[in-house]
PDB file of C-alpha atoms in Angstrom:
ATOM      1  CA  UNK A  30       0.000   0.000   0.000  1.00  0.00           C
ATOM      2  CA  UNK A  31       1.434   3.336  -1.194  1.00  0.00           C
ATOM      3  CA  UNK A  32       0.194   6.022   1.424  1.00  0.00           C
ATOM      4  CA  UNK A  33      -0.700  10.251   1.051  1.00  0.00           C
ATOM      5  CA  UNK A  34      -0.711  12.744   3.465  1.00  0.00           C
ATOM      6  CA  UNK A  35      -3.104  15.271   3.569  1.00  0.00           C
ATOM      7  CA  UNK A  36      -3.460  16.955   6.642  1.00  0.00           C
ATOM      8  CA  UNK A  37      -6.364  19.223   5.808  1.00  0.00           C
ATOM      9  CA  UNK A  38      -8.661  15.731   5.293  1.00  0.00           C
ATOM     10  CA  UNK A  39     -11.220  14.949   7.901  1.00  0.00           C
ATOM     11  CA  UNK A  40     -13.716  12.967   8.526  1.00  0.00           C
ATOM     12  CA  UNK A  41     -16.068  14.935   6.668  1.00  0.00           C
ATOM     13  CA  UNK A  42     -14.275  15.342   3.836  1.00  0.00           C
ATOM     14  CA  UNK A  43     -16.567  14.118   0.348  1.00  0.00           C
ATOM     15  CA  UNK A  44     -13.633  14.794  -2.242  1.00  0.00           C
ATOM     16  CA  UNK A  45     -10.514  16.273  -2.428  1.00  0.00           C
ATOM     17  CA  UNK A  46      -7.341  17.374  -4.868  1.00  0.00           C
ATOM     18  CA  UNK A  47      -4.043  15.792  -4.624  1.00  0.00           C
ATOM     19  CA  UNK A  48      -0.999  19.050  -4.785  1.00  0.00           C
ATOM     20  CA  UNK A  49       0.970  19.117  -7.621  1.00  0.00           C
ATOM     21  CA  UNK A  50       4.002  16.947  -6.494  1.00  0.00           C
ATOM     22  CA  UNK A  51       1.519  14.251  -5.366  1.00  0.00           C
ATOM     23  CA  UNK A  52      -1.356  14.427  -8.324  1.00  0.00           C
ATOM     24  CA  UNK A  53       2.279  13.781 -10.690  1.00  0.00           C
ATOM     25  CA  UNK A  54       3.225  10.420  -8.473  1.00  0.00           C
ATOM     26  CA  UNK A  55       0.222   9.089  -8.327  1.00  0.00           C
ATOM     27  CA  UNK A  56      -0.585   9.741 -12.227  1.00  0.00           C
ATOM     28  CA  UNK A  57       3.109   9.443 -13.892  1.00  0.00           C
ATOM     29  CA  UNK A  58       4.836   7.121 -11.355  1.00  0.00           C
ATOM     30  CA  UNK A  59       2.218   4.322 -10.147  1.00  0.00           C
ATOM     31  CA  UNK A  60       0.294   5.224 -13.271  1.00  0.00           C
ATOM     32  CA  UNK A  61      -3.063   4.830 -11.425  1.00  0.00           C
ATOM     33  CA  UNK A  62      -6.392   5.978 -13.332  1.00  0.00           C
ATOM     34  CA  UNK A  63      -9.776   6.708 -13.158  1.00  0.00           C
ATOM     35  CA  UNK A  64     -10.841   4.130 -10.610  1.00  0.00           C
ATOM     36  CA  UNK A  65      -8.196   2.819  -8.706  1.00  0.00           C
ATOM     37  CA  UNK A  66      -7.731   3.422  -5.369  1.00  0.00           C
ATOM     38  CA  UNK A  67      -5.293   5.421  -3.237  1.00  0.00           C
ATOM     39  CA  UNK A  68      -4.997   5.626   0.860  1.00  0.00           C
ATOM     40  CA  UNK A  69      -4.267   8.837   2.513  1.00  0.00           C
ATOM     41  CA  UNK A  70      -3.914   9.792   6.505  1.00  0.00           C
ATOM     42  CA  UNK A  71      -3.966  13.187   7.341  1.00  0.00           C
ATOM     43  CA  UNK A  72      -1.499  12.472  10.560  1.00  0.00           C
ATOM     44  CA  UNK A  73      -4.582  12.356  13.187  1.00  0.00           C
ATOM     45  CA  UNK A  74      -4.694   8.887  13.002  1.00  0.00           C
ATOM     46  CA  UNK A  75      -7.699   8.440  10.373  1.00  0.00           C
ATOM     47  CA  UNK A  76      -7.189   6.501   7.090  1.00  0.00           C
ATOM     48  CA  UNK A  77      -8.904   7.201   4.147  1.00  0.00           C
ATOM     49  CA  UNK A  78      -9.597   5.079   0.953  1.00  0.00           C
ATOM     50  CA  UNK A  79     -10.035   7.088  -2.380  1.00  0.00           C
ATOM     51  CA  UNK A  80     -11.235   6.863  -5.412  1.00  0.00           C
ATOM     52  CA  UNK A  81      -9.405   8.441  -7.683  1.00  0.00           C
ATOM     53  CA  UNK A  82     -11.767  10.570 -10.402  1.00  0.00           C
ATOM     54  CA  UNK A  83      -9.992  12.508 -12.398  1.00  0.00           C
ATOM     55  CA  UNK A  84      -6.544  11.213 -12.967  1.00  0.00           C
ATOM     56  CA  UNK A  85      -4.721  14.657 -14.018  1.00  0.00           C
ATOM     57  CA  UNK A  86      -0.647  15.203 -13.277  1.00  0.00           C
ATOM     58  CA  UNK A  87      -1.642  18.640 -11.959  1.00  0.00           C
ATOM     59  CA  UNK A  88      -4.755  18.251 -10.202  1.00  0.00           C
ATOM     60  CA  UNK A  89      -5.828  14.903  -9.255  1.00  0.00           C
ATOM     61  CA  UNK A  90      -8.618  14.372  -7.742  1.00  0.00           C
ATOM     62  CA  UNK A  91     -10.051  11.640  -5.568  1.00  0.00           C
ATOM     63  CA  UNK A  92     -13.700  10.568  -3.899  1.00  0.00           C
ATOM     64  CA  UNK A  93     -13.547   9.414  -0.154  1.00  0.00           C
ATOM     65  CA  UNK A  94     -15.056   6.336  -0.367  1.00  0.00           C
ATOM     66  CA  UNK A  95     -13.737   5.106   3.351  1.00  0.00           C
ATOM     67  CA  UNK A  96     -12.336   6.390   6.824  1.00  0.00           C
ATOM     68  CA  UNK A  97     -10.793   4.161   9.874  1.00  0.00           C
ATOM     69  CA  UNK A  98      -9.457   6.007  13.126  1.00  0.00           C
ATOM     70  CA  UNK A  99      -6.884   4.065  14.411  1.00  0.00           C
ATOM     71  CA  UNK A 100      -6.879   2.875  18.157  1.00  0.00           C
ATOM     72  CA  UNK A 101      -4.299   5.110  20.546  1.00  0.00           C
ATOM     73  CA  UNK A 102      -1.869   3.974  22.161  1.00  0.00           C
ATOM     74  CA  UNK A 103      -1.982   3.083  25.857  1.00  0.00           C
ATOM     75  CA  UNK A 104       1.176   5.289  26.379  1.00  0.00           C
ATOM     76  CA  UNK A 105       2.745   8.535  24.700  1.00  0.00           C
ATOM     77  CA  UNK A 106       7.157   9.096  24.598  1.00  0.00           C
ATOM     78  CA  UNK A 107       8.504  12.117  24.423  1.00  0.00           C
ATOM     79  CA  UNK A 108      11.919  12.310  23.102  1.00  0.00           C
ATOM     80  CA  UNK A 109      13.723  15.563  24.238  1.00  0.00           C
ATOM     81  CA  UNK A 110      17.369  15.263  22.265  1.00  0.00           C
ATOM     82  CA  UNK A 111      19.899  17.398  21.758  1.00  0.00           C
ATOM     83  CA  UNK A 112      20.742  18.590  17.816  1.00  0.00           C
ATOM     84  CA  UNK A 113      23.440  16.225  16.635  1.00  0.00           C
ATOM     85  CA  UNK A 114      26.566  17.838  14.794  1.00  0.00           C
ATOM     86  CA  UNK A 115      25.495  16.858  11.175  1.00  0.00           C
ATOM     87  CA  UNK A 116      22.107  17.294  10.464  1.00  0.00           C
ATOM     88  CA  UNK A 117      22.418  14.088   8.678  1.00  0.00           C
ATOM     89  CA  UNK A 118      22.234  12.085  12.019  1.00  0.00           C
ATOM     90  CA  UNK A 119      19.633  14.122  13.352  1.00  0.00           C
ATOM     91  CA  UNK A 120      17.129  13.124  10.849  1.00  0.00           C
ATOM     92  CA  UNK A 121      17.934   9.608  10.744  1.00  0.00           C
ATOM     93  CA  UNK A 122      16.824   9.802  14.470  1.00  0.00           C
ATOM     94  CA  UNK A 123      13.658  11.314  13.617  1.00  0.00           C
ATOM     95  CA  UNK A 124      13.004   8.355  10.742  1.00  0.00           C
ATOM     96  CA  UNK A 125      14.144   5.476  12.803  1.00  0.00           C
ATOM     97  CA  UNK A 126      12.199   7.353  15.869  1.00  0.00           C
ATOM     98  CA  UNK A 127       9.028   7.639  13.964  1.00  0.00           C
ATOM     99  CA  UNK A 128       9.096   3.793  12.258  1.00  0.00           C
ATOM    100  CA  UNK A 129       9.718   2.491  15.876  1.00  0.00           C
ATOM    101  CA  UNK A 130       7.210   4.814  17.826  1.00  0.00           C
ATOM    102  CA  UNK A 131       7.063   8.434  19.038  1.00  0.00           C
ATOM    103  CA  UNK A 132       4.852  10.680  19.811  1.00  0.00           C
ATOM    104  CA  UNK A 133       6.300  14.183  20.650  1.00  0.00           C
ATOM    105  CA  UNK A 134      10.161  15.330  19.407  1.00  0.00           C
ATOM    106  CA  UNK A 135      11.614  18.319  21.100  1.00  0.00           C
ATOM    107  CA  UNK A 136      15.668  19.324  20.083  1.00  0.00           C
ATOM    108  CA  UNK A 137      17.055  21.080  23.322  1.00  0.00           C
ATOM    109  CA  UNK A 138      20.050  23.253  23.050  1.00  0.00           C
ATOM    110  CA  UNK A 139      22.511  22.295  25.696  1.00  0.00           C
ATOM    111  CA  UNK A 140      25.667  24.054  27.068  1.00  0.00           C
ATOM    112  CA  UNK A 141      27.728  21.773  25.332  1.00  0.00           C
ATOM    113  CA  UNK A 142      25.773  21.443  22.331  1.00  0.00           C
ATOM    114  CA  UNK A 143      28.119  21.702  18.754  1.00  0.00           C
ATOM    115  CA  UNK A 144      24.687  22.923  16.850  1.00  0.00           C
ATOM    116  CA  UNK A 145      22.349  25.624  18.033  1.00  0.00           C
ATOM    117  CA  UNK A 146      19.943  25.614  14.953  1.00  0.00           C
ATOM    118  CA  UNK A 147      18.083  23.279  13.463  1.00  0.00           C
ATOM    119  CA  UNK A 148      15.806  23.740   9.970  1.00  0.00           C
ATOM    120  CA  UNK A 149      12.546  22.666  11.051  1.00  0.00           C
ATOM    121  CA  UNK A 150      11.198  22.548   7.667  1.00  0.00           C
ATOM    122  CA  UNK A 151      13.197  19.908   7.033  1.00  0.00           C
ATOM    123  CA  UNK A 152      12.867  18.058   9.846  1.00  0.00           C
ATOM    124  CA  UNK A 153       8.554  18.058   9.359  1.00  0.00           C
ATOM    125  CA  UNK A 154       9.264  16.860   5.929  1.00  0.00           C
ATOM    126  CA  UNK A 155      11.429  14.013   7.527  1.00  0.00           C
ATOM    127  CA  UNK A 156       8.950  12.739  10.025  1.00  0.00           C
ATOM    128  CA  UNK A 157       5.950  12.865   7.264  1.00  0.00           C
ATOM    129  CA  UNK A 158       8.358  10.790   4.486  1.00  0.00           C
ATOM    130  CA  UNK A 159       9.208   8.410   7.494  1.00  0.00           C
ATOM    131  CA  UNK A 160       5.095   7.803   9.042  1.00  0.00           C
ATOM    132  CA  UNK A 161       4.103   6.965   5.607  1.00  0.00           C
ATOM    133  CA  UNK A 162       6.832   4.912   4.642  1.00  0.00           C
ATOM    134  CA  UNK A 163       5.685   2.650   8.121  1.00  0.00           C
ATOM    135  CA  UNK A 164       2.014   2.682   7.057  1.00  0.00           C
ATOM    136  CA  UNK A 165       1.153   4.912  10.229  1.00  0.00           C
ATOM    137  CA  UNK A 166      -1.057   7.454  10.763  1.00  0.00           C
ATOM    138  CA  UNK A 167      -0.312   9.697  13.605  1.00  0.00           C
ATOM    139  CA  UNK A 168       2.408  12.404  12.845  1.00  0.00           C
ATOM    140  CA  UNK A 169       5.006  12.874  15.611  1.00  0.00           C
ATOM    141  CA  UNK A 170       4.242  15.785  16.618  1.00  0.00           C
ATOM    142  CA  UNK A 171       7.844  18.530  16.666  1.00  0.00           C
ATOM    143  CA  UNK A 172       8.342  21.032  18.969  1.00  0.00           C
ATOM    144  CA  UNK A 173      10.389  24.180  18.257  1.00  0.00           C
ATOM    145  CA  UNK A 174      13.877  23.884  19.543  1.00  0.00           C
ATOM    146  CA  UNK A 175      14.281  24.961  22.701  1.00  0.00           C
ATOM    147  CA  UNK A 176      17.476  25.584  25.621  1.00  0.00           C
ATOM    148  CA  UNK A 177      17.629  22.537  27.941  1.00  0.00           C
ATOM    149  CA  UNK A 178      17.713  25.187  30.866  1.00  0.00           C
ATOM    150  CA  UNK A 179      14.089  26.357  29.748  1.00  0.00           C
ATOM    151  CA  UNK A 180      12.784  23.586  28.684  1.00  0.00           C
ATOM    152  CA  UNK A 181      12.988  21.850  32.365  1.00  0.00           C
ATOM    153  CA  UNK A 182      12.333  25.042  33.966  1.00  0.00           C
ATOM    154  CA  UNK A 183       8.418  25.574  31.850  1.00  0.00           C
ATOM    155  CA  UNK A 184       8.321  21.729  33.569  1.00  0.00           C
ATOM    156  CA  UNK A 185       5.719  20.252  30.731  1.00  0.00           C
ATOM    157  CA  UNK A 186       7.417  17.051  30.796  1.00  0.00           C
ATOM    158  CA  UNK A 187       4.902  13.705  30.174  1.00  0.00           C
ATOM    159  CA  UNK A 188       4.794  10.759  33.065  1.00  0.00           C
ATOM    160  CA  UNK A 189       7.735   8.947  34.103  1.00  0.00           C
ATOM    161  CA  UNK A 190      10.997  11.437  33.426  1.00  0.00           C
ATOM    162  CA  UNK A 191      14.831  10.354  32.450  1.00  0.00           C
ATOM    163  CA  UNK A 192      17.980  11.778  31.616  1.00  0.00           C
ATOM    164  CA  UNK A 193      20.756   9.749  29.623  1.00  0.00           C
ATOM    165  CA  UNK A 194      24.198  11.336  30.323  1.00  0.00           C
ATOM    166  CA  UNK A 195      27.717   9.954  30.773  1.00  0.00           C
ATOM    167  CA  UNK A 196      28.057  11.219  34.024  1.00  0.00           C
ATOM    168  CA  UNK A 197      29.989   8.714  36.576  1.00  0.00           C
ATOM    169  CA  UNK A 198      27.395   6.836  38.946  1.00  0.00           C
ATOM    170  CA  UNK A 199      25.076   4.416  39.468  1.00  0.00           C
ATOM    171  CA  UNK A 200      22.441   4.455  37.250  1.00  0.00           C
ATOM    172  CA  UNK A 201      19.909   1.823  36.491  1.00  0.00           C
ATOM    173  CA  UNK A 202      19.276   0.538  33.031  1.00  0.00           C
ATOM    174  CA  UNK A 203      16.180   1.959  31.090  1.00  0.00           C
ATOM    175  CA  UNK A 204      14.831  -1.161  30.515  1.00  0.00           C
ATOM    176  CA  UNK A 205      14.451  -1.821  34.152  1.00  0.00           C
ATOM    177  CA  UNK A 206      12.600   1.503  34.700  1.00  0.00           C
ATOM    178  CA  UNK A 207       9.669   2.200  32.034  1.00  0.00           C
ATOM    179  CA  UNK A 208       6.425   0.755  33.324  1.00  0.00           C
ATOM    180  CA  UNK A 209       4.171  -0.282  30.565  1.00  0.00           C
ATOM    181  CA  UNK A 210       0.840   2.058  29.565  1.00  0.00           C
ATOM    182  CA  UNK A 211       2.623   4.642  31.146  1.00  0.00           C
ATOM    183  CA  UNK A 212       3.711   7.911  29.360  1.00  0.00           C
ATOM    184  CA  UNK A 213       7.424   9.042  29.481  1.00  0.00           C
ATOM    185  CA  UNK A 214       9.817  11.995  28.779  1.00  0.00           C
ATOM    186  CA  UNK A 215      13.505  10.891  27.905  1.00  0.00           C
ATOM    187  CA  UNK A 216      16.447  13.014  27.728  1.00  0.00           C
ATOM    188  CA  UNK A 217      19.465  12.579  25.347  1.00  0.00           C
ATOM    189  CA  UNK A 218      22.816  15.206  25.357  1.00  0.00           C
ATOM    190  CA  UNK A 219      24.690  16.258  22.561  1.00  0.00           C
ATOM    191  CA  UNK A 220      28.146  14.714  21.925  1.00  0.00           C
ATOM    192  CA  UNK A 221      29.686  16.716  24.770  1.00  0.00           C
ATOM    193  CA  UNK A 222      27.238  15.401  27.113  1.00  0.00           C
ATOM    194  CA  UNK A 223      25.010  17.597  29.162  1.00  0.00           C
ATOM    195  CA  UNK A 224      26.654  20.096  31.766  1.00  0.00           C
ATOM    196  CA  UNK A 225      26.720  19.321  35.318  1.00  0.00           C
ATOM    197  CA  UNK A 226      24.121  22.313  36.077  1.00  0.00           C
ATOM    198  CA  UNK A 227      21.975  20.947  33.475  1.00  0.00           C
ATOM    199  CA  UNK A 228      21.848  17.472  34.814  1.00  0.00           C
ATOM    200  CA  UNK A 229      20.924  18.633  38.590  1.00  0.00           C
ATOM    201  CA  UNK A 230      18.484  20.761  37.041  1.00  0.00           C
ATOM    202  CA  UNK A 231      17.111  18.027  35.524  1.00  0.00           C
ATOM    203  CA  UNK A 232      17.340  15.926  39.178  1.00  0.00           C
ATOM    204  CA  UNK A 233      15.448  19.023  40.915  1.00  0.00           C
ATOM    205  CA  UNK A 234      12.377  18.379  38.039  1.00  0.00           C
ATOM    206  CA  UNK A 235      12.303  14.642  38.863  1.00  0.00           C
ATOM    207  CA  UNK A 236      14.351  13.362  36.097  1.00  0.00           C
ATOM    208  CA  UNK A 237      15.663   9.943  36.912  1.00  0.00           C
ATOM    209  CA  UNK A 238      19.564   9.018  35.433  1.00  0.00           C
ATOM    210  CA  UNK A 239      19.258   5.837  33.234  1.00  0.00           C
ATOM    211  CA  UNK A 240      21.751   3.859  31.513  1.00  0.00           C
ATOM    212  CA  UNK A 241      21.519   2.573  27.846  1.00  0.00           C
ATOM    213  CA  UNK A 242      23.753  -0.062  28.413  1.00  0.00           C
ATOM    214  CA  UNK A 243      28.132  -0.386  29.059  1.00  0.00           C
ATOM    215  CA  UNK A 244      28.512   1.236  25.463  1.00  0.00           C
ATOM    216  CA  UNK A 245      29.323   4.502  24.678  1.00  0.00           C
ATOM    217  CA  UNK A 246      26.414   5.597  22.089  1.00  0.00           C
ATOM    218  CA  UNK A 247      26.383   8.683  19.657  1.00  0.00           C
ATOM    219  CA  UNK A 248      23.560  10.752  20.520  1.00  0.00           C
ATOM    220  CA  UNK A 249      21.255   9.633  17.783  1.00  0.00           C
ATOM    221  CA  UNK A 250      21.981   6.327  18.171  1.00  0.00           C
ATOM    222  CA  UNK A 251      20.966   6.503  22.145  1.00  0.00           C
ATOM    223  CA  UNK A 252      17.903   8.054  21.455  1.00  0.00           C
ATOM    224  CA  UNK A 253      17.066   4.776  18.999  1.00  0.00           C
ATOM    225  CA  UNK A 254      17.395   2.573  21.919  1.00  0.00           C
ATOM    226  CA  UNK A 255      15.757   4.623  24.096  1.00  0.00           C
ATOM    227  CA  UNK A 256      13.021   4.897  21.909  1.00  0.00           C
ATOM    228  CA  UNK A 257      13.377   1.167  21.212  1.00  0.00           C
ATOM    229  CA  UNK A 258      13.494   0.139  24.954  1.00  0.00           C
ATOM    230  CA  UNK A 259       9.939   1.553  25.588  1.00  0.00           C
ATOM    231  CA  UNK A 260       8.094   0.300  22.605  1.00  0.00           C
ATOM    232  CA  UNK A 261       9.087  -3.159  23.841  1.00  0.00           C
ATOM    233  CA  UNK A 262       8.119  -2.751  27.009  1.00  0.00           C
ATOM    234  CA  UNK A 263       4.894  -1.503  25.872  1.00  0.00           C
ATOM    235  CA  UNK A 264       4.644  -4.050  22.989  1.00  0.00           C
TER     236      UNK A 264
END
């Protein structure tokens, strides 16, 4: 199944008319016609079935013929991480994040953070390729970027809160911590880890310290197994 987004569909919606990038996939690339049938989510976690009417490279439009709302999850993760260096490792985060299970993305800009900015655009256009690539239909939703220092100080954290840093004592592992059908808020540093300050900070708001395991992971590749840690306890 080849799935559209559309996020001005809803569940009223009778017809509708594919954008120009879109109407030229669906009429040039899978070569569909008058008659065949196309799926589309609009990233609120309704599918739609289509009937495609007027099969024109410019302007094609469909008929709803069919709508199913997904059922929510039992749990919601928030994954707080720091901007990697390259912006290539960044998105593959948000991909990888998105196949595996996320609901809300916020980049924090630490004190030892390489990268202050972040192109947002971008990013949105990432997290739309990668829900429906894995057939889903509930957009992660991104947060503007934000300084670690304010984000724990506004303190709109979900459920059960953890920090990941590199920091010298005893932690416990992740795994051993997230209780299923529960929401959580996880925490991942840049490369330079976060700053001492930072990490009481985060203590004061009732972040927990976690381990990912004896390894030393890249940022982006922590916040995979983080994210990958709670979707199996909640699987």
């Amino acid at each position: 199944m080849q799935l559209f987004y559309n996020p001005l569909l809803d569940n009223s919606a009778k017809q509708f008319i594919f954008p120009p990038e879109e109407s030229k996939h669906i009429v040039r690339v899978l070569r569909k016609s008058e008659g065949d049938i196309v799926h589309i989510t609009n990233g609120k976690g309704y599918l739609f079935e289509a009937e495609i009417l007027v099969p024109d490279q410019k302007k094609c439009k469909a008929r709803i013929i069919s709508e199913k709302k997904s059922i929510p999850k039992r749990y919601k993760l928030h994954m707080v991480v720091a901007p990697t260096k390259m912006n290539d490792r960044y998105e593959w985060f948000l991909e990888k994040a998105t196949e595996i299970g996320v609901d809300e993305i916020t980049p924090i800009i630490c004190e030892h953070s390489e990268r202050k900015t972040v192109k947002m655009e971008r990013m949105e256009r990432v997290l739309q390729s990668a829900m429906k690539q894995s057939l889903q239909t509930v957009l992660p939703k991104l947060n503007p970027p934000i300084s670690c220092k304010e984000f724990l100080e506004n303190d709109t954290a979900l459920g059960y809160r953890f920090i990941a840093h590199c920091q010298n004592e005893e932690k416990m592992e992740l795994k051993r911590k997230v209780i299923a059908d529960n929401d959580t808020t996880i925490l991942i540093g840049p490369e330079g880890d976060f700053s001492k300050s930072e990490i009481d900070l985060a203590r004061e708001k009732g972040y927990v310290p976690i381990s990912l395991g004896a390894n030393r992971l890249r940022t982006e590749t922590a916040a995979i197994v983080a994210c990958t840690t709670v979707a199996i306890i909640n699987s």
